[in-house]
Structures are given as C-alpha cells and as structure tokens.
Coordinates of C-alpha atoms and ligand atoms in Angstrom, one line a residue:
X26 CA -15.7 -36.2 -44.8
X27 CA -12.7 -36.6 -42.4
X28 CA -12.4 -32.3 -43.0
X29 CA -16.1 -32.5 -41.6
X30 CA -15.6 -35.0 -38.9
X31 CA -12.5 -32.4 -37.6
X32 CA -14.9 -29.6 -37.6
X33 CA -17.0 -30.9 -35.7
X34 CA -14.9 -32.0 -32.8
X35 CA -13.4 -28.3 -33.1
X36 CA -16.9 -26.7 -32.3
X37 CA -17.9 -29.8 -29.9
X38 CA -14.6 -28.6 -28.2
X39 CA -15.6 -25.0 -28.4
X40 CA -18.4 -25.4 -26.9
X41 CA -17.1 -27.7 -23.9
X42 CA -14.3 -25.0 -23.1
X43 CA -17.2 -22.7 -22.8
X44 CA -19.4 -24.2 -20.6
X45 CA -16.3 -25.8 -18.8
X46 CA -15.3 -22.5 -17.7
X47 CA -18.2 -22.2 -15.6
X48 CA -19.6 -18.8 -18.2
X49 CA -16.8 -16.7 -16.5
X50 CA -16.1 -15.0 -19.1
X51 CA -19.0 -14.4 -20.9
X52 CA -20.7 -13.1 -17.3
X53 CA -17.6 -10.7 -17.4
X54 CA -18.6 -9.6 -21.3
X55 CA -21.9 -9.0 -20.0
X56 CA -21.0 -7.2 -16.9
X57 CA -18.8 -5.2 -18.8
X58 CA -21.1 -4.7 -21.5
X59 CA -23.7 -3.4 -18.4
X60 CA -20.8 -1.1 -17.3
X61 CA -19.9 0.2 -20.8
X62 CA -23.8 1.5 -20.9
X63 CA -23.9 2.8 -17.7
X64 CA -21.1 5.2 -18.4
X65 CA -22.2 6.2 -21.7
X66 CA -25.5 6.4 -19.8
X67 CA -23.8 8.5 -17.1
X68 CA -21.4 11.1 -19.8
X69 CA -24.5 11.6 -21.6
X70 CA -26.4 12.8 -18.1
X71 CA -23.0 14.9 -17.3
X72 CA -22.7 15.9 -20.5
X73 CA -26.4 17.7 -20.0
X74 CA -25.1 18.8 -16.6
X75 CA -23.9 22.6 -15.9
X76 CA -19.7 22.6 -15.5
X77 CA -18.9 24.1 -12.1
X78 CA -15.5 24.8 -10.7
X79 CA -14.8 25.1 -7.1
X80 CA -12.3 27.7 -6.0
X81 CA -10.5 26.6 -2.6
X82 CA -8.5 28.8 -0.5
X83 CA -9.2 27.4 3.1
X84 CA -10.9 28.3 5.5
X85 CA -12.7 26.2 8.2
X86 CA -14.8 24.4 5.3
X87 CA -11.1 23.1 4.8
X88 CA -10.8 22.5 8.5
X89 CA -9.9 19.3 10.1
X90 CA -9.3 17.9 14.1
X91 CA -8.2 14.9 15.8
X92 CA -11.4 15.4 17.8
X93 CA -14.5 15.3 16.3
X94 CA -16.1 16.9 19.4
X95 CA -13.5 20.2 18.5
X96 CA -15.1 23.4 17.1
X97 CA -12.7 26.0 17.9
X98 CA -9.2 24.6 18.5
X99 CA -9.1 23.2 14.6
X100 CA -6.4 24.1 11.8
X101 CA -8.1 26.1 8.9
X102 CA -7.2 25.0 5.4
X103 CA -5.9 21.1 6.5
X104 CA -7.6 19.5 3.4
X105 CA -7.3 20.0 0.0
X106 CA -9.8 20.8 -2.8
X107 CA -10.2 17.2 -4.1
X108 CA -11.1 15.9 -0.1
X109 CA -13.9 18.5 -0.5
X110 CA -15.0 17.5 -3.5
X111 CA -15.0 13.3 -2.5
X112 CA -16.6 14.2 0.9
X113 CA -20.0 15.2 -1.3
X114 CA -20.5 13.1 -4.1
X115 CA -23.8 13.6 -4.5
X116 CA -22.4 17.0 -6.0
X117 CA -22.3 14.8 -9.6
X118 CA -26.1 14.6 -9.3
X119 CA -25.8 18.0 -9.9
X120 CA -23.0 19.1 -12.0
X121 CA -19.8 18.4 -13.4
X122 CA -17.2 19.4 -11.0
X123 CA -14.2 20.1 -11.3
X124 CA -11.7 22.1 -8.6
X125 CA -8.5 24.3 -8.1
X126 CA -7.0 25.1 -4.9
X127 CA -5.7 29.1 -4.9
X128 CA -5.0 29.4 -1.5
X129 CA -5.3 26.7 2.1
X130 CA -5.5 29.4 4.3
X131 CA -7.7 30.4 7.4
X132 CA -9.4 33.7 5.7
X133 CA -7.9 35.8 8.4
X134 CA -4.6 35.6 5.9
X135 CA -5.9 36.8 3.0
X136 CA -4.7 38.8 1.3
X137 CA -5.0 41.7 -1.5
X138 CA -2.6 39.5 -3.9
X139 CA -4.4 36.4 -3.4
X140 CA -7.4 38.2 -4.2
X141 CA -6.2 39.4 -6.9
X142 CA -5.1 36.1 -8.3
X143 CA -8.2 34.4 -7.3
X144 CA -10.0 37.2 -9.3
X145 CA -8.4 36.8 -12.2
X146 CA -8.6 33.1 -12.3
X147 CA -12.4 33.2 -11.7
X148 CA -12.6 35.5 -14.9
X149 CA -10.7 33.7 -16.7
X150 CA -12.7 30.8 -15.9
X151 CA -16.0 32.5 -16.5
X152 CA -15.1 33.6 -19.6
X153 CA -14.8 30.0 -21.3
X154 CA -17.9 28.2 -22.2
X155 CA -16.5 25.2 -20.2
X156 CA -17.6 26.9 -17.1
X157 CA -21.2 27.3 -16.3
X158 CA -20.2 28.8 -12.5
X159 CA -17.6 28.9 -10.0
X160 CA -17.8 28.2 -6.4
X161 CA -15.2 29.6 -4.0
X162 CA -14.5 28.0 -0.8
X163 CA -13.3 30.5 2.3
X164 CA -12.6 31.1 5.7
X165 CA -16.0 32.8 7.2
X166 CA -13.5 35.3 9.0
X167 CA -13.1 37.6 6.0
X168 CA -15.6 35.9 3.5
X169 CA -17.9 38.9 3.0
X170 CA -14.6 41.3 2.0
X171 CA -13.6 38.7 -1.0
X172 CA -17.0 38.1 -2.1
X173 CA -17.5 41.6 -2.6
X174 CA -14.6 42.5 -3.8
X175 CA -15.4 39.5 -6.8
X176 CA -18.9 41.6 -6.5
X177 CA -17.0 44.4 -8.1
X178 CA -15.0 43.0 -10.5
X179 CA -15.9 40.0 -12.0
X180 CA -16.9 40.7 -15.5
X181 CA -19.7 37.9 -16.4
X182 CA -23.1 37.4 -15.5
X183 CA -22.8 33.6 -14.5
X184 CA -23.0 32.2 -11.0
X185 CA -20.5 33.0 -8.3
X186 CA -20.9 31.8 -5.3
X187 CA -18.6 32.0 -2.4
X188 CA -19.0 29.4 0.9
X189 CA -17.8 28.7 3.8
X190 CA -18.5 26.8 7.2
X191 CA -18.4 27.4 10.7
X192 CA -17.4 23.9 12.0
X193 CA -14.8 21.9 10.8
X194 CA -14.8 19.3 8.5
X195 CA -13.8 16.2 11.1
X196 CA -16.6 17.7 13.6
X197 CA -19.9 16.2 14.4
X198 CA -22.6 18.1 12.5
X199 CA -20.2 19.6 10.2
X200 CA -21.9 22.2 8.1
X201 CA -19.4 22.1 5.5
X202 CA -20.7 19.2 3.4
X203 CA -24.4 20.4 3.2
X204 CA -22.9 24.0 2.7
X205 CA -21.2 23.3 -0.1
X206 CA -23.7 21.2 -2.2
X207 CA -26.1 24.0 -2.0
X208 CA -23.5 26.4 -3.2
X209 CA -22.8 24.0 -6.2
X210 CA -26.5 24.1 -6.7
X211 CA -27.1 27.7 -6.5
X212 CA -24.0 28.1 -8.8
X213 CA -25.8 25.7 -11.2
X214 CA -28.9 27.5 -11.5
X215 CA -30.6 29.8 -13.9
X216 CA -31.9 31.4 -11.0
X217 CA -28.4 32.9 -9.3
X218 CA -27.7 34.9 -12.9
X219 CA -26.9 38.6 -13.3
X220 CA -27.0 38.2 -9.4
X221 CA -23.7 38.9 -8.8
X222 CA -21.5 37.3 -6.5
X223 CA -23.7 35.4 -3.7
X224 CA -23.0 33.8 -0.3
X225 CA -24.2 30.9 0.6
X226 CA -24.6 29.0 4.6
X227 CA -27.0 27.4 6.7
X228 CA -29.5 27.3 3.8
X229 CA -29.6 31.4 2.8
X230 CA -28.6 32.8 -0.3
X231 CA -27.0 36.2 0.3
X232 CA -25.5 39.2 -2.0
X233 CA -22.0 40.1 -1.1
X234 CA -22.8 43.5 -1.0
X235 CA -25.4 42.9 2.2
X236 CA -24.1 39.8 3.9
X237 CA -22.3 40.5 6.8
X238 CA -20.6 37.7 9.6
X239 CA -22.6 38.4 13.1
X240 CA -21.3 36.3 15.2
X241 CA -18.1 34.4 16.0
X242 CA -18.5 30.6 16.6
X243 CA -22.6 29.3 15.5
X244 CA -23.5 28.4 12.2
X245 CA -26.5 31.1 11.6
X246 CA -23.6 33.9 11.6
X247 CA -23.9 35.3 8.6
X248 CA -26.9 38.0 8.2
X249 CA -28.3 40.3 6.1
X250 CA -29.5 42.5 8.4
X251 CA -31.6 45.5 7.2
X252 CA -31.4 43.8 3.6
X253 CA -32.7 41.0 3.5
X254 CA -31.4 37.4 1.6
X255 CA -31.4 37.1 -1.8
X256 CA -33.5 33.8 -1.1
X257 CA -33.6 30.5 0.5
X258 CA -33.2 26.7 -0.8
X259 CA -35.3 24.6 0.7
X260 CA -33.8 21.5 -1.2
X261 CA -35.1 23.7 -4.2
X262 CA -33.8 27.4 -4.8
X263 CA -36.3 30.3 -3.6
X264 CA -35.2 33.8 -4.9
X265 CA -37.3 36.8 -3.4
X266 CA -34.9 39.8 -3.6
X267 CA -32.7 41.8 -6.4
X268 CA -29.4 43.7 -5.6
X269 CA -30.2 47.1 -6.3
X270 CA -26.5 48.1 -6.2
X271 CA -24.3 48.1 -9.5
X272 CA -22.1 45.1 -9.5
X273 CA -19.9 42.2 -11.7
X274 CA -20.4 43.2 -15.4
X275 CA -22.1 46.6 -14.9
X276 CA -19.3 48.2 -12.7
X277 CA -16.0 50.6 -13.7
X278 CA -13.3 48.4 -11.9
X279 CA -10.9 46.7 -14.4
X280 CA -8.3 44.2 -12.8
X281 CA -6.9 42.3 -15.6
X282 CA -3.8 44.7 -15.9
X283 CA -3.6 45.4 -11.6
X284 CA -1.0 43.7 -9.9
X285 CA -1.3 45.5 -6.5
X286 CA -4.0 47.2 -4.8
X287 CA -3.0 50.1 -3.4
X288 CA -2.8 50.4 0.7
X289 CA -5.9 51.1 2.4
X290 CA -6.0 51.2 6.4
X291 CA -9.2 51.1 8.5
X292 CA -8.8 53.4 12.0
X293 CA -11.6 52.2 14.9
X294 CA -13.5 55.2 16.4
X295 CA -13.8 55.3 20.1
X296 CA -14.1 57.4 23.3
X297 CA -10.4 59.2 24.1
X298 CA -9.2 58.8 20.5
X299 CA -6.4 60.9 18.6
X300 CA -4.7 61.8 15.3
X301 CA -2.2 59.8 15.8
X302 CA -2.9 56.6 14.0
X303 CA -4.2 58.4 11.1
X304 CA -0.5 59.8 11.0
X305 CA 0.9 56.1 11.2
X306 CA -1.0 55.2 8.7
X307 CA 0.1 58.1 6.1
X308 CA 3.5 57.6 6.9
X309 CA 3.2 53.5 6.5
X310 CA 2.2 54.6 2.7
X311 CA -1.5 54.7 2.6
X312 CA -3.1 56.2 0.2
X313 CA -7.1 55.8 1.8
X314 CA -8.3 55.8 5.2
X315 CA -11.8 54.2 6.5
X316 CA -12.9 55.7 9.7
X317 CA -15.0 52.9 11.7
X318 CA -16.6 56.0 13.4
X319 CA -19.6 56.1 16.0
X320 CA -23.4 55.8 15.1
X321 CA -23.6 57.8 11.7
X322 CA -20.3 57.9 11.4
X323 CA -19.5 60.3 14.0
X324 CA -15.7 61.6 15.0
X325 CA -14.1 63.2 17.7
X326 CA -12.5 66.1 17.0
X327 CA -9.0 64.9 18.1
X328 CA -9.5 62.3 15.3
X329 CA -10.8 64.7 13.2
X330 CA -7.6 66.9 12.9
X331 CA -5.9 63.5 12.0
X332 CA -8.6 62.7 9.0
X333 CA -8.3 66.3 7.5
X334 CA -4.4 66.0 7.5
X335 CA -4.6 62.7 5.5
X336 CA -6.6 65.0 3.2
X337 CA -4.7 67.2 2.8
X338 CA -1.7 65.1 1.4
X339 CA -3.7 63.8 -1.0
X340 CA -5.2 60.7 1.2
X341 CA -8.9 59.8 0.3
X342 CA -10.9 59.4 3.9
X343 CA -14.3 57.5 4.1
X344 CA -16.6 58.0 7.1
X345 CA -18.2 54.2 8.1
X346 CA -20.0 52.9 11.1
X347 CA -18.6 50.7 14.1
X348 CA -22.5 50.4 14.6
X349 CA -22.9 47.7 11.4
X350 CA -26.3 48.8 10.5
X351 CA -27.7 51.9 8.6
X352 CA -26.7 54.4 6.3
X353 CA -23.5 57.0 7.2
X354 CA -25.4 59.9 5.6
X355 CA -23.0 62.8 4.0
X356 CA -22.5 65.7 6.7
X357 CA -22.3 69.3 5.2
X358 CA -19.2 70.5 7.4
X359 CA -17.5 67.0 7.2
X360 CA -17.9 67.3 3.2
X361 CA -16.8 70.5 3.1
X362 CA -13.3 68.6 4.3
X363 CA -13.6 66.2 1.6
X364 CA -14.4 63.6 4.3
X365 CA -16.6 61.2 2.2
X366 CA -19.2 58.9 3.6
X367 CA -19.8 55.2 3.4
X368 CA -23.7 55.1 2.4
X369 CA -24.0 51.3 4.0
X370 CA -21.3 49.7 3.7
X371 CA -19.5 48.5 7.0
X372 CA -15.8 49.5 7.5
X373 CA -14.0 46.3 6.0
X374 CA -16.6 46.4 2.9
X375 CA -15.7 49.9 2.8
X376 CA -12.2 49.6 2.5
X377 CA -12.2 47.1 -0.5
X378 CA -14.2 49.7 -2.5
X379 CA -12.0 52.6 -1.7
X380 CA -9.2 50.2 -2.8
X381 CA -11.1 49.8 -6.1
X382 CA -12.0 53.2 -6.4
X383 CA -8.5 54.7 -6.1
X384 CA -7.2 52.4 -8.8
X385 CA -9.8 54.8 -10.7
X386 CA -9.5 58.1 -9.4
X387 CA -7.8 60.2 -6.6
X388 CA -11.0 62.7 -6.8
X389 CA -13.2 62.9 -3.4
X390 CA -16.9 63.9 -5.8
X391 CA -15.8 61.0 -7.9
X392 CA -15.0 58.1 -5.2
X393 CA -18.4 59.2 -3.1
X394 CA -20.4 58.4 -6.1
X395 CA -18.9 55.2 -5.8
X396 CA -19.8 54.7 -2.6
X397 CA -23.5 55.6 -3.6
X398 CA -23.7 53.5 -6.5
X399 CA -21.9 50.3 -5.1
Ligands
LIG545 N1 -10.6 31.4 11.0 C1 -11.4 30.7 10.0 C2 -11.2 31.3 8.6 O1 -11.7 32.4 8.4 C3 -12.8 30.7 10.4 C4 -13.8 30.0 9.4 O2 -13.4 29.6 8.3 O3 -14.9 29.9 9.8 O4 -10.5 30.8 7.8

C-alpha cells in the first residue's frame, strides 16, 4: 500500500517536472526529431545526386575588389575554392559538390606544369566512381588553351567542363555565380557525355576545340565563330551540335608518365619581319615553332629562311593564322619544306597540340595528321 502510495507521488512528480518545464525539452526532442528526418531526407536526395568536383586555379571567377563598381583593376585568384562554392548554394540542388584548389592564379600564369598536374588530377578523379564530373574554374585569359589541352588528354567520357568569368566576384552583376552553377549543371548532365571537354559562359555551351576569347573586357567574349556552340541552357540544357574532331578517350596522347612538355614558341607574322626570332627561339631550346602568319597562313620570305632553318635542325614548324577564322590549307612548296599547317586551329590552340604531338613523334607526315584529325 505505502509502496503504491510512493509510486504514485513519483509519477505525480514526473509529470509536474514535465509540464513545469514549460515542454522545453520535449519541443527540442521534436525539433530535433524534425531535423534528424530532414537530413536523412536530404542524404537520401544527395545520395541520388550526381558527385561533381570543382577544379580551382583562379582566374577572375576567383577575383575580388574593394570596389564593387571595379571591372578591370581587380586581383585574379583572391578567393579560394570553398568561397566559390558558399557564394552558390543552390549548386546542392543540383549535385554533390565537393572542390580542390590546383592553382589561384590569373590564367595569364599558367603554366605547362600546372597543366599537367591539373590533368592528371582530373583523371584521376574521373576514373573513380565517386566522381560523376569535374568542373574547372579559370582565368578567361588562357581558358580555351587548358580546356583543350584537357580536350586531348583526358581519358573518360564524363563531363568536363571548364568556366570562367569576366567580372569579378565583389562586382555588381558578377557573372561568376550564374557561370558557375550552369557549369555544375552541364557537368551533371547526361547530355555533356562523350562531348569532350566544354566551356561554359554567359549561358553557351562550347567545345574546347572551337571556343575561342573575342574580346578583352564584356561578358559575351567567348565565341565559336564559324563553329557554332555545342548548345545553350536556357535554365534547362539545349544540345544542337557534335565535335567532329577526335578528342578525351579517342585520342593518342598519354600524360600519366609526362612530367614536362616539351618547349614550344609561337612567332607573330607581320609586315617587315625576319628570321631572327625563329633563331631565338632554336637556341632558347625549342623543339616546335607555330607561325601566327597572315590570312592562310602566309609568310614573308625573310621569315621564311628562319622557319626552314628550324627545320632543318630537327624543329617541327606549324603554319597558323593571326586572322582567327578559317582553315590554313597545306601549300605544295611550303610542304615540300616540311612546313606543316594548322587546319583551324588558332596559334595558341596550335601550340598545345604540337606540344602533344612531339611527345609522340618528331615526324612532319605524322604531326600534320594530327593537326587534321584534332
Ligand atoms: N586575367 C584574368 C585571368 O585570365 C582574366 C579573367 O579571368 O577573366 O585570370
């Protein structure tokens, strides 16, 4: 009876504490218990999610300014890969994303060994079945020379896609953020497979081995002239084109064992020019030459005597056009001189190739089928 009684007053007790405490902590329990489903909620949705990693090596993407009014007198590469990634979280919506910063430079300091490690990296990456695509953030200055460089030698068929922005990231209508959420989403997609590597801005989806920078400060620089895009995304992604040129899994360029490119130089055709910096660049150890030459790859005969020297020890020389657009088409008396042509690649594309290519071969027939097939 009194055992009873005690029991009783225990529970009566129990019961007061609860109340008493105003149903703190069971509203916690419950909150909690809200929370706890949300994020199980939430890691199932990401676990359906496609995993992409974001590359960073700079760039004005990276960019930041005291002024928010400042669009040319920024620093390149001020903020670091996880900023990027917190400035857009409606990336999450999207993917899972995860990021690594290579490089915080402005583009215009790349470099072949950074490329090369960024290469490797985004292999290695793309080999593992934790990684549905990579994004690569980038200076617009030299973005089209690494995206096609990873063009030719990444060896999978998932998404790459490399970004960049013209206005920094502490400037009013910053094209960074908006940028690089539809790169995350093209990188995401089905559609961008077996693409190779892509460039996305101001809403285009171009192919590395097309996209060229046009002009130096707005944000509609980067064209495909002649080419076309790849496609559009117009909140969804709109894919009207295919590369037709070999590229990522399909080409002959190996760099897992490469630890240094070897030198290529590019010399600018123009009225009044000479042999003389074709000489430079033989004796500053080059071992290929791209000739930025007039129209269809035209050069004066002064620089003419120059290219066949560096042919004659052993240099390989490509004929490209100052003129950005169009095909240098092979010339009978130029070939005769082993001076090879560019088909349409523009000088600084042309020089990442014959980088590639002499890694392969020092043979003039077999680097010009290169340049016809990439
Ligand atoms: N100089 C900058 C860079 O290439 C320009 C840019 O990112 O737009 O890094």
């Amino acid at each position: 009876m009194i055992k009873k009684r005690m029991l009783m007053i225990v529970l009566g007790l129990l019961l007061i504490t609860g109340c008493s405490s105003s149903n703190e902590p069971a509203n916690e329990l419950k909150a909690e218990a809200k929370t706890e489903t949300a994020a199980a909620k939430t890691k199932q949705k990401q676990k359906s999610l496609p995993n992409v990693k974001i590359l960073a090596t700079g760039g004005t993407i990276a960019g930041a300014d005291k002024s928010k009014t400042s669009t040319t007198n920024y620093r390149a590469g001020a903020v670091g890969v996880d900023a990027l990634i917190e400035a857009v979280p409606e990336m999450q919506d999207i993917a899972n994303i995860s990021g690594e910063q290579i490089a915080n430079i402005g583009s215009q300091n790349m470099t072949n060994e950074t490329l090369l490690k960024l290469s490797k990296r985004a292999n290695e990456l793309l080999a593992s079945d934790d990684v549905d695509g990579i994004v690569v953030t980038h200076g617009t200055d030299t973005l089209e020379e690494t995206a096609y460089f990873l063009n030719l030698v990444i060896k999978s068929d998932k998404p790459i896609v490399v970004v960049g922005s013209m206005r920094p990231s502490t400037a009013i209508g910053a094209d960074g953020p908006s940028n690089l959420y539809n790169a995350v989403k093209v990188a995401a997609s089905k559609e961008a497979k077996g693409k190779g590597t892509l460039v996305v801005l101001n809403d285009r989806i171009a192919s590395a081995r097309y996209v060229t920078k046009t002009n130096t400060t707005t944000p509609d620089t980067f064209k495909s002239e002649e080419m076309g895009n790849i496609g559009v995304i117009a909140e969804d992604i709109y894919i009207f084109n295919e590369i037709t040129k070999k590229h990522t899994k399909e080409t002959d360029f190996d760099i897992s064992k490469i630890d240094k490119l070897p030198q290529v130089d590019i010399i600018y055709g123009y009225q009044s020019d000479g042999r003389y910096l074709f000489d430079a660049a033989q004796k500053a150890g080059a071992k290929g030459i791209v000739f930025a030459g007039s129209g269809n790859g035209s050069i004066s005969d002064a620089a003419k005597k120059g290219a066949i020297a560096a042919v004659e020890k052993g240099m390989a020389v490509v004929r490209s056009s100052r003129t950005k657009n169009g095909v240098v088409t092979p010339s009978q008396e130029l070939e005769k001189k082993k001076l090879l042509a560019s088909n349409s690649l523009n000088p600084e594309k042309s020089r990442i190739l014959l980088m590639l290519a002499l890694t392969k071969t020092n043979d003039p027939a077999k680097i010009q089928k290169y340049f016809n097939e990439y």
